[in-house]
XYZ file of C-alpha atoms in Angstrom:
689
model
C -14.577 23.886 -5.379
C -13.042 20.451 -4.876
C -10.192 21.928 -2.875
C -12.758 23.734 -0.711
C -14.556 20.447 -0.092
C -11.242 18.928 0.926
C -10.547 21.801 3.289
C -13.968 21.438 4.889
C -13.301 17.754 5.385
C -9.939 18.235 7.053
C -11.201 18.577 10.654
C -12.731 15.101 10.374
C -9.383 13.496 9.646
C -8.352 11.252 12.523
C -5.200 12.355 14.185
C -5.644 15.953 13.091
C -2.887 17.827 11.385
C -2.753 20.197 8.456
C -2.668 19.076 4.881
C -0.694 20.597 2.076
C -3.859 22.313 0.854
C -5.421 23.427 4.137
C -3.514 25.114 6.942
C -5.421 25.970 10.081
C -8.673 25.412 8.205
C -7.804 28.013 5.571
C -8.142 27.159 1.916
C -5.206 27.750 -0.385
C -5.307 25.791 -3.618
C -2.548 26.372 -6.115
C -3.367 27.458 -9.621
C -1.696 24.352 -11.013
C -3.777 22.070 -8.788
C -6.959 23.873 -9.848
C -6.010 23.219 -13.458
C -5.409 19.555 -12.737
C -8.801 19.281 -11.085
C -10.533 21.035 -13.954
C -8.908 18.608 -16.368
C -10.447 15.791 -14.376
C -13.893 17.379 -14.175
C -15.099 16.246 -17.571
C -15.603 19.747 -18.986
C -15.217 18.729 -22.609
C -18.238 20.370 -24.163
C -20.595 17.517 -23.292
C -22.124 16.422 -20.029
C -20.201 13.720 -18.264
C -21.984 10.392 -18.125
C -21.850 9.337 -14.469
C -20.842 5.831 -13.499
C -24.037 3.868 -13.066
C -25.333 0.482 -12.081
C -25.110 -1.816 -9.121
C -23.202 -5.058 -9.167
C -20.720 -7.243 -7.399
C -17.284 -7.770 -8.926
C -14.883 -10.597 -8.128
C -11.284 -9.511 -8.308
C -8.221 -11.695 -8.426
C -5.691 -9.532 -6.654
C -2.077 -9.533 -7.741
C -1.454 -9.757 -11.444
C -3.838 -10.641 -14.187
C -3.331 -14.359 -14.759
C -4.587 -16.519 -11.906
C -2.836 -14.777 -9.095
C -3.592 -13.498 -5.611
C -6.804 -13.604 -3.584
C -10.295 -12.565 -4.515
C -11.843 -9.491 -2.983
C -14.383 -11.739 -1.292
C -11.565 -13.643 0.407
C -10.327 -10.337 1.771
C -13.738 -9.792 3.290
C -15.003 -7.180 0.872
C -16.689 -7.326 -2.501
C -16.910 -4.620 -5.121
C -20.342 -3.096 -5.008
C -20.933 0.007 -7.040
C -23.214 2.791 -6.018
C -24.460 5.664 -8.092
C -21.744 8.261 -8.358
C -19.090 8.370 -5.630
C -20.474 7.863 -2.105
C -19.134 9.407 1.039
C -16.541 7.053 2.492
C -14.101 7.437 5.338
C -10.705 5.803 4.955
C -8.999 5.665 8.333
C -10.549 8.978 9.216
C -9.635 10.661 5.913
C -12.705 11.846 4.038
C -12.150 11.314 0.334
C -15.604 12.020 -1.062
C -18.383 14.350 -0.018
C -21.807 14.805 -1.605
C -20.843 12.823 -4.681
C -17.929 15.095 -5.570
C -14.424 13.699 -5.505
C -12.209 15.397 -2.938
C -8.529 14.724 -3.330
C -6.760 13.868 -0.092
C -3.175 15.108 -0.301
C -0.436 13.019 1.196
C 2.030 14.713 3.514
C 5.177 15.395 1.602
C 8.088 13.507 3.022
C 10.759 15.157 5.053
C 13.967 13.519 6.146
C 13.979 10.625 8.539
C 14.869 11.546 12.113
C 18.558 12.136 12.595
C 20.526 10.726 15.471
C 18.978 7.268 15.606
C 15.530 5.855 16.283
C 15.112 7.809 19.502
C 15.554 11.056 17.603
C 12.083 10.548 16.188
C 10.423 10.020 19.561
C 9.182 13.563 19.953
C 7.818 13.576 16.424
C 6.199 10.181 16.970
C 4.544 11.303 20.179
C 3.188 14.319 18.381
C 1.952 12.160 15.542
C 4.202 13.718 12.959
C 6.903 11.165 12.257
C 9.474 11.297 9.542
C 7.088 11.490 6.663
C 4.804 14.140 8.065
C 6.913 17.219 7.531
C 6.432 20.142 5.218
C 8.484 18.661 2.429
C 11.053 21.468 2.638
C 13.870 18.926 2.675
C 13.850 16.520 -0.262
C 16.382 13.770 0.435
C 18.248 11.677 -2.093
C 19.305 8.139 -1.286
C 22.416 6.871 0.402
C 23.218 3.689 2.295
C 23.298 4.066 6.057
C 22.539 2.459 9.373
C 19.115 1.687 10.753
C 19.711 4.352 13.397
C 20.458 6.965 10.742
C 17.200 6.040 9.018
C 15.229 6.290 12.249
C 14.551 2.539 12.197
C 15.088 -0.280 14.676
C 17.826 -2.742 13.737
C 16.211 -5.830 15.276
C 13.150 -5.946 13.003
C 15.353 -5.339 9.942
C 17.460 -8.354 10.889
C 14.261 -10.365 11.306
C 13.071 -9.112 7.913
C 16.036 -10.838 6.274
C 15.515 -14.051 8.246
C 11.849 -14.127 7.317
C 12.657 -13.617 3.634
C 15.323 -16.329 3.695
C 12.805 -18.819 5.074
C 10.982 -18.726 1.737
C 14.085 -19.984 -0.088
C 13.130 -23.364 1.383
C 9.955 -25.304 0.661
C 7.017 -23.086 1.589
C 5.172 -25.347 1.785
C 5.886 -27.672 -1.161
C 8.381 -25.597 -3.157
C 10.545 -22.514 -2.606
C 8.543 -19.321 -3.059
C 11.471 -17.938 -5.027
C 14.951 -19.050 -6.032
C 16.272 -15.773 -4.684
C 15.453 -12.164 -3.999
C 16.867 -8.708 -3.429
C 15.509 -6.895 -0.388
C 15.695 -3.133 0.068
C 14.191 -1.136 2.917
C 14.632 2.467 3.915
C 13.260 5.588 5.492
C 13.806 9.176 4.527
C 16.957 9.354 2.436
C 18.610 6.331 4.029
C 18.611 2.806 2.637
C 19.119 0.833 5.839
C 18.831 -2.613 4.264
C 19.975 -3.776 0.822
C 20.448 -7.519 0.836
C 20.567 -10.174 -1.894
C 19.559 -13.718 -0.944
C 19.495 -16.958 -2.914
C 20.100 -17.406 -6.630
C 19.350 -15.215 -9.623
C 19.780 -18.211 -11.920
C 19.401 -21.724 -10.524
C 17.309 -23.874 -12.856
C 17.895 -24.757 -16.490
C 14.468 -26.311 -16.936
C 11.362 -27.671 -15.227
C 10.449 -31.371 -15.205
C 6.674 -31.527 -15.140
C 6.632 -35.325 -14.659
C 8.376 -35.088 -11.296
C 7.417 -31.478 -10.514
C 11.059 -30.628 -9.916
C 13.493 -28.071 -11.206
C 16.436 -29.204 -13.308
C 19.344 -27.263 -11.867
C 22.284 -25.808 -13.727
C 25.650 -27.182 -12.615
C 26.766 -25.384 -9.470
C 29.435 -23.395 -11.317
C 26.826 -22.080 -13.764
C 24.351 -20.919 -11.152
C 24.405 -17.187 -10.459
C 23.856 -15.756 -6.972
C 21.706 -12.729 -6.395
C 23.533 -9.408 -6.142
C 22.450 -5.987 -4.974
C 22.258 -4.810 -8.580
C 20.523 -7.868 -10.062
C 17.969 -6.774 -12.657
C 14.449 -8.228 -12.619
C 11.561 -8.482 -15.014
C 9.141 -6.291 -13.057
C 6.011 -7.729 -14.691
C 2.997 -5.646 -13.596
C 5.039 -3.073 -11.701
C 5.551 -1.823 -15.264
C 1.992 -0.500 -14.984
C 3.217 2.132 -12.540
C 5.591 3.601 -15.103
C 2.819 3.784 -17.698
C 0.607 5.471 -15.114
C 3.307 8.004 -14.243
C 3.730 8.847 -17.904
C -0.029 9.319 -18.207
C -0.166 11.656 -15.214
C 2.677 13.666 -16.746
C 0.532 14.153 -19.835
C -2.441 15.147 -17.664
C -0.196 17.706 -16.017
C 0.839 19.047 -19.422
C -2.737 19.321 -20.652
C -2.503 16.669 -23.373
C -4.605 14.079 -21.552
C -7.796 14.415 -19.517
C -9.064 11.993 -16.905
C -12.770 12.142 -17.686
C -12.471 12.159 -21.458
C -13.353 8.918 -23.197
C -10.607 6.707 -24.553
C -12.388 6.757 -27.911
C -11.780 10.512 -28.086
C -8.096 9.677 -28.516
C -8.465 6.280 -30.209
C -11.681 6.231 -32.290
C -11.296 2.505 -33.057
C -11.535 1.770 -29.325
C -15.288 2.490 -29.304
C -16.103 -0.944 -30.759
C -17.689 -3.611 -28.600
C -19.562 -1.136 -26.397
C -16.450 0.617 -25.069
C -17.392 4.102 -26.233
C -17.990 5.397 -22.693
C -14.813 4.108 -21.026
C -12.738 7.002 -19.685
C -9.038 7.475 -19.087
C -9.686 7.454 -15.337
C -11.349 4.057 -15.595
C -8.263 2.662 -17.324
C -6.016 3.969 -14.550
C -8.255 2.659 -11.758
C -9.270 -0.677 -13.336
C -12.958 0.190 -13.468
C -13.329 0.039 -17.251
C -15.057 -3.347 -17.210
C -12.286 -5.120 -19.132
C -11.694 -8.752 -18.221
C -8.264 -9.465 -16.784
C -6.511 -10.339 -20.051
C -6.920 -11.838 -23.507
C -4.311 -13.837 -25.483
C -3.156 -11.141 -27.884
C -0.088 -13.282 -28.603
C -2.292 -15.619 -30.637
C -2.474 -12.943 -33.340
C 0.623 -12.975 -35.579
C 0.513 -9.276 -36.509
C 0.253 -6.049 -34.549
C -2.821 -5.157 -36.564
C -4.454 -8.399 -35.490
C -3.667 -7.745 -31.844
C -5.179 -4.275 -32.071
C -8.271 -5.683 -33.746
C -8.729 -8.080 -30.810
C -8.568 -5.099 -28.475
C -10.919 -2.936 -30.567
C -13.477 -5.763 -30.693
C -13.249 -6.673 -27.008
C -16.583 -6.329 -25.182
C -16.417 -5.199 -21.533
C -17.202 -7.915 -19.006
C -19.135 -5.394 -16.913
C -20.618 -1.964 -17.423
C -17.811 0.613 -17.319
C -17.662 2.192 -13.891
C -19.853 -0.435 -12.218
C -17.178 -2.726 -10.765
C -13.484 -3.090 -10.089
C -11.690 -5.680 -12.220
C -7.909 -5.664 -12.517
C -6.959 -5.900 -16.186
C -3.811 -5.774 -18.277
C -5.916 -4.397 -21.120
C -6.366 -1.093 -19.303
C -2.663 -0.295 -19.404
C -2.199 -1.612 -22.932
C -4.944 0.798 -23.984
C -3.270 3.603 -22.061
C -0.007 2.836 -23.852
C -1.742 3.325 -27.191
C -3.131 6.679 -26.057
C 0.266 7.880 -24.865
C 1.961 6.878 -28.090
C -0.789 8.595 -30.083
C -0.756 11.935 -28.268
C 3.036 12.191 -27.935
C 4.125 10.635 -31.216
C 6.744 8.593 -29.355
C 6.938 4.885 -28.476
C 6.458 3.914 -24.853
C 10.048 2.816 -24.305
C 11.306 6.205 -25.499
C 8.851 7.989 -23.207
C 10.057 5.927 -20.253
C 13.677 6.733 -21.038
C 13.242 10.436 -21.732
C 10.653 11.330 -19.100
C 11.532 9.131 -16.116
C 14.657 6.984 -16.122
C 17.196 9.445 -17.560
C 16.031 12.421 -15.449
C 16.101 10.281 -12.291
C 19.363 8.520 -13.099
C 17.711 5.091 -13.154
C 20.427 3.541 -15.291
C 19.313 -0.071 -14.805
C 15.678 0.474 -15.790
C 14.410 -0.037 -19.321
C 12.441 -2.167 -21.721
C 14.318 -4.842 -23.703
C 17.628 -4.977 -21.814
C 20.652 -5.555 -24.062
C 22.334 -8.956 -24.241
C 25.261 -7.605 -22.223
C 22.949 -7.335 -19.201
C 21.993 -11.014 -19.219
C 24.521 -12.222 -16.590
C 23.052 -9.646 -14.190
C 19.393 -10.502 -14.861
C 17.339 -12.919 -12.767
C 15.955 -15.790 -14.827
C 12.227 -16.453 -14.856
C 10.352 -19.450 -16.259
C 10.869 -22.526 -18.379
C 7.994 -21.330 -20.548
C 6.292 -24.177 -22.385
C 2.696 -25.252 -22.988
C 0.411 -26.063 -21.316
C 1.283 -23.606 -18.539
C 2.657 -20.997 -20.931
C 0.973 -19.682 -24.016
C 4.250 -19.676 -25.978
C 6.937 -22.369 -26.170
C 10.141 -20.460 -25.358
C 12.143 -22.610 -22.963
C 14.028 -20.822 -20.195
C 13.146 -17.123 -20.266
C 16.181 -15.152 -19.192
C 16.822 -11.555 -20.184
C 13.535 -11.239 -22.088
C 10.098 -10.276 -20.847
C 8.186 -13.183 -19.321
C 4.633 -11.996 -20.065
C 3.385 -13.553 -23.311
C 1.439 -10.530 -24.518
C 4.307 -8.146 -23.804
C 6.692 -10.533 -25.570
C 4.425 -10.575 -28.623
C 4.418 -6.765 -28.591
C 8.196 -6.765 -29.087
C 8.834 -6.446 -25.366
C 7.283 -2.998 -24.978
C 3.836 -2.917 -23.384
C 1.941 -0.730 -20.980
C 1.194 -3.575 -18.597
C 4.536 -5.438 -18.522
C 8.043 -5.453 -19.921
C 10.047 -3.037 -17.765
C 13.258 -4.409 -16.220
C 14.823 -2.751 -13.187
C 16.815 -3.283 -9.997
C 16.018 -2.628 -6.354
C 18.046 0.587 -6.119
C 16.360 2.154 -9.121
C 12.925 1.348 -7.712
C 13.996 2.885 -4.416
C 14.908 6.052 -6.328
C 11.421 6.046 -7.818
C 9.871 5.539 -4.385
C 11.973 8.353 -2.926
C 10.976 10.621 -5.818
C 7.294 10.112 -5.113
C 7.714 10.490 -1.360
C 9.569 13.731 -2.133
C 6.552 15.019 -4.031
C 7.831 14.262 -7.542
C 11.427 15.464 -7.306
C 14.756 13.709 -6.832
C 17.927 15.731 -6.595
C 17.584 18.465 -9.185
C 15.143 16.547 -11.379
C 11.402 16.973 -11.105
C 9.301 14.457 -13.022
C 5.901 15.298 -11.506
C 4.409 18.227 -9.660
C 3.409 17.784 -6.035
C -0.220 18.056 -7.084
C 0.223 15.266 -9.615
C 1.742 12.998 -6.985
C -1.366 13.608 -4.910
C -3.419 12.153 -7.755
C -1.372 8.959 -7.636
C -2.132 8.450 -3.951
C -5.763 9.577 -3.920
C -8.416 6.858 -3.765
C -10.585 7.161 -6.860
C -12.369 3.885 -6.099
C -14.389 4.971 -3.083
C -17.362 3.085 -4.552
C -15.470 -0.196 -4.252
C -14.358 -0.731 -0.637
C -11.356 -3.027 -0.428
C -10.144 -2.053 -3.901
C -8.712 1.365 -3.096
C -6.806 2.709 -6.070
C -5.074 5.899 -7.080
C -4.032 6.656 -10.633
C -2.126 3.440 -11.296
C -1.153 2.758 -7.685
C -2.937 0.348 -5.380
C -3.680 1.745 -1.924
C -4.191 0.203 1.528
C -3.798 -3.466 0.525
C -2.857 -5.666 3.467
C -2.622 -8.761 1.251
C 0.878 -7.710 0.194
C 1.593 -4.501 2.127
C 1.089 -6.258 5.455
C 1.416 -3.930 8.434
C 2.767 -1.166 6.174
C -0.759 -0.728 4.832
C -2.391 2.574 5.700
C -4.915 4.640 3.729
C -1.894 6.489 2.317
C 0.309 3.483 1.524
C 0.782 2.861 -2.185
C 2.375 0.121 -4.218
C 2.066 -2.689 -6.712
C 3.086 -6.278 -7.298
C 4.416 -8.180 -10.296
C 3.593 -11.747 -11.325
C 7.271 -12.694 -11.498
C 7.572 -12.134 -7.721
C 8.230 -8.404 -7.485
C 6.663 -5.778 -5.236
C 7.148 -2.260 -3.951
C 5.399 -0.420 -1.122
C 5.811 3.171 0.002
C 4.143 4.763 2.999
C 4.104 8.569 3.210
C 2.835 8.314 6.794
C 6.166 6.967 8.043
C 8.281 7.946 5.012
C 9.282 4.300 4.545
C 9.712 2.228 1.403
C 10.167 -1.485 0.785
C 11.307 -3.209 -2.389
C 11.131 -7.012 -2.613
C 12.281 -8.405 -5.954
C 12.070 -12.182 -6.250
C 12.165 -14.622 -9.158
C 9.201 -16.676 -7.973
C 8.278 -18.137 -11.385
C 11.740 -19.713 -11.643
C 11.527 -22.494 -12.781
C 7.709 -22.523 -13.205
C 4.769 -20.296 -12.314
C 2.861 -23.001 -10.439
C 5.450 -23.005 -7.640
C 4.514 -19.533 -6.424
C 1.373 -18.965 -4.395
C 0.118 -15.962 -2.489
C 2.229 -13.127 -1.126
C 3.588 -14.489 2.151
C 7.175 -13.153 1.764
C 5.863 -9.722 0.827
C 3.646 -9.616 3.901
C 6.333 -10.965 6.237
C 8.929 -8.412 5.144
C 6.448 -5.531 5.212
C 5.412 -6.486 8.735
C 9.008 -6.261 9.900
C 9.635 -2.889 8.257
C 6.471 -1.582 9.894
C 7.739 -2.929 13.226
C 11.066 -1.167 12.636
C 9.309 2.211 12.908
C 9.137 2.789 16.640
C 5.991 3.782 18.497
C 7.197 5.681 21.539
C 5.261 5.463 24.816
C 2.792 8.219 25.512
C 4.692 8.877 28.716
C 7.483 7.153 30.554
C 9.870 4.542 29.200
C 7.533 1.711 28.201
C 3.961 1.005 27.124
C 2.020 -2.226 26.848
C 2.263 -3.651 23.300
C -0.067 -6.307 21.878
C 2.479 -7.722 19.471
C 1.830 -8.412 15.785
C 1.004 -12.116 15.707
C -1.812 -13.384 13.498
C -4.495 -15.840 14.639
C -4.104 -14.915 18.289
C -5.874 -13.351 21.246
C -3.879 -11.236 23.686
C -5.344 -9.901 26.928
C -4.232 -7.177 29.319
C -6.184 -7.385 32.582
C -6.368 -5.013 35.542
C -6.778 -6.273 39.113
C -10.195 -6.429 40.776
C -11.539 -2.971 41.565
C -14.740 -1.878 43.337
C -16.144 1.447 42.071
C -17.909 3.224 44.924
C -19.317 6.300 43.231
C -21.235 7.257 40.108
C -18.169 9.146 38.897
C -15.876 6.136 38.424
C -13.998 6.311 35.127
C -11.193 4.574 33.275
C -8.629 6.723 31.478
C -5.646 5.634 29.411
C -3.621 6.366 26.312
C -4.405 4.160 23.325
C -2.641 3.613 19.978
C -3.866 1.151 17.375
C -3.384 0.084 13.780
C -5.121 -3.158 12.785
C -6.374 -4.920 9.702
C -9.732 -3.135 9.314
C -12.736 -5.147 10.403
C -10.865 -8.422 10.834
C -8.710 -7.486 13.845
C -9.933 -5.462 16.808
C -9.002 -4.139 20.229
C -11.891 -4.443 22.687
C -12.292 -3.026 26.194
C -14.229 -5.492 28.342
C -15.543 -5.739 31.904
C -16.476 -8.690 34.092
C -18.017 -9.144 37.528
C -17.843 -12.926 37.350
C -17.304 -15.446 34.569
C -18.509 -13.525 31.501
C -16.995 -10.502 29.809
C -18.965 -7.693 28.201
C -17.794 -4.728 26.101
C -17.374 -1.336 27.733
C -18.314 1.688 25.586
C -15.734 4.458 25.519
C -14.671 7.591 23.693
C -11.297 8.483 22.226
C -9.709 11.802 21.362
C -6.718 11.855 19.056
C -3.796 14.136 19.669
C -4.316 17.237 17.548
C -1.833 19.718 16.144
C -1.720 23.474 16.165
C -5.072 24.992 17.126
C -7.025 21.935 16.020
C -8.656 20.045 18.890
C -10.353 16.855 17.695
C -13.807 16.031 18.968
C -14.279 12.890 21.082
C -15.199 9.881 18.983
C -17.641 7.410 20.549
C -17.053 3.674 20.382
C -20.385 2.247 21.571
C -19.316 -1.356 20.936
C -16.223 -0.937 23.076
C -13.947 -1.747 20.143
C -11.534 -0.056 17.751
C -10.265 -1.411 14.446
C -8.415 -0.112 11.413
C -6.023 2.812 11.196
C -6.049 5.525 13.847
C -3.729 8.048 12.225
C -0.519 6.883 13.910
C -1.150 9.079 16.943
C -1.911 8.412 20.577
C -5.531 8.786 21.645
C -6.941 9.496 25.087
C -9.543 6.913 26.094
C -12.310 7.670 28.567
C -14.840 5.082 29.805
C -17.702 5.485 32.273
C -17.640 2.747 34.940
C -20.654 3.906 36.958
C -22.734 0.919 35.790
C -20.582 -1.308 38.014
C -20.863 0.801 41.172
C -20.513 -1.346 44.270
C -19.430 -4.463 42.362
C -16.106 -6.270 42.145
C -14.985 -5.342 38.646
C -12.242 -6.567 36.367
C -11.285 -4.675 33.218
C -9.256 -5.959 30.305
C -8.170 -5.103 26.796
C -8.565 -7.996 24.380
C -6.691 -7.821 21.068
C -7.807 -10.442 18.540
C -6.350 -11.063 15.080
C -7.405 -13.364 12.263
C -5.135 -15.844 10.505
C -4.325 -13.697 7.477
C -2.881 -10.236 8.066
C -2.098 -7.847 10.885
C -1.529 -4.161 11.366
C 1.129 -2.536 13.508
C -0.778 -3.641 16.612
C -2.067 -1.868 19.712
C -0.444 -0.011 22.601
C -1.890 0.893 26.004
C -0.219 3.372 28.349
C -0.907 5.596 31.360
C -3.830 3.584 32.751
C -5.816 5.214 35.552
C -9.088 4.421 37.260
C -10.578 7.371 39.110
C -13.440 7.041 41.583
C -14.606 10.552 42.272
C -11.583 12.421 43.548
C -9.655 9.272 44.405
C -7.292 7.505 42.012
C -7.832 3.823 42.797
C -5.455 2.513 40.113
C -2.516 4.126 38.346
C -0.142 2.139 36.145
C 2.550 4.715 36.905
C 2.601 3.469 40.498
C 4.853 0.442 40.855
C 2.488 -1.407 43.180
C -0.373 -1.048 40.671
C 1.719 -1.817 37.599
C 2.781 -5.094 39.175
C -0.842 -6.231 39.439
C -1.536 -6.071 35.689
C -1.919 -9.561 34.185
C -0.592 -9.734 30.617
C -1.156 -12.626 28.224
C 0.440 -11.942 24.850
C 1.144 -8.301 25.724
C 4.639 -7.082 26.579
C 6.114 -3.893 27.938
C 7.857 -2.163 25.048
C 9.898 0.976 24.588
C 9.101 0.987 20.879
């Protein structure tokens, strides 16, 4: 039934196109996917208790201890409804009539061969590198930007932007160093170390300065430098959980207490496995388990913990969710978490530099973290180097569901490629395609702004920058790590920095993550709808760019504006507006758009009564049509105004093939040189990509 709901919803998806479950509107749901859905339906012999209650949650994005921005700062709170409401995400319908409909991601094909221009036809058709059938499942190799189907210029700028944060930004360096990795398809087009892996021996709190090692003892970053991933560890725990769901040992809608009876204490008896994976359990962000000297004492603290909010009523990011999930996994498999990681993920995928508790021999290749001492640290440890930084994970012998995994950029790229491949890398499959869909499906439709799959965050501009789409997935780590993968363009970005070196108070926000993601997004070309160039708004924040046509005088009631339009903006905050003026003031012009379809699917025109578009348009060109009859007989100027706020941007806006028709006459055509020369551009540029 859920697959049928998904299939019915497919025609409403902006940009059109077939999904992996619906082809030409026909339903074909695999037996395995039906089983996965039934496991998540709560059919356990008792009626499922629906999520209930209304409330507003305040989330600190990033990792659990004082990091990131609140949901309110992003412009959206967490307000729960009853059940799962209908919500459109960039045109993708994820929930209908209170029943969860899983939106499958397109399985990644290879990046375009033959350079960036090789992808032009795909881009124009709205397919792109990541929109194929998944028949080809690439493995990684280093190669040029052209081989990856990327533009070299933005990749060069990506490195320059990242290097800027090695300097004071604003008061201190954001990190001592970093390893940057960016790719598309099976090609890693950028793999660059910058700065130092080990620079400081200590932190002087009296002068707020780092005490540096002698120059000959400092260690530069290298491509294979290993990092404490911090909360990116949560992704591995989530993957292991989804494997167990796939194998029938774990069920999404079953209560945690069904697996761990002691967990029911403190009013937690109704928390489900799904709520752990989507941070809707009601747990507060963290508790100091390290204060308890024994494992039994730590577990008792967890068993006695009372939820901060009613389970299912709000989104609140919490380390305790993944610690609880770790305990479930160890219970149902009979194996410790580090063994599960090794046997089920890292060995099959050849991730040889990924593990808990790295051996002492790895230390020279590991990035140092913090001079951990009270009052900023809960444990007095001095310089943490080669051991997990997180206090709770450290007190759990380095193996925890929320933190503790060490890895390098290449290994994380292998993981990203595996997921973009639909769960397979080379000859090793670690998840089914249907299971990967669960990772990238928004289960938090009741909490706009806090989109979340099973373990993976979705559509988060605050660190994904312009790579953020309703299908983009990723996570960050408190130590300065992040990964983003976008099935829409088949791109992936790994930024591993040691931003708590020498002390956690030096890092603030996610500016390097956003800056690098913006450049990788820019490196994926948007080809003109026709001809060699189109007008491009740029990707600057806190700006207004205008594209103005010359004065025209419509003479009939059939005057219309037509053009091709492409947009991808931060939803709600940034917008592209069509405006008209007959004097000093500008007013919005209502219009309709029709996205380019595929196959036999012809999208219906979508009205824009406010004259504005915002958000994600499906990475396809749209045909715009606007009625100009209201200005018959008047001197009329038309313009596109693109306005961005100071925080984040999308990929921007493009305008092409502009025509104004007045009855049978074409009074303006941007394809005519004399008309093109009369367009006034402020902030817009002609671009081939």
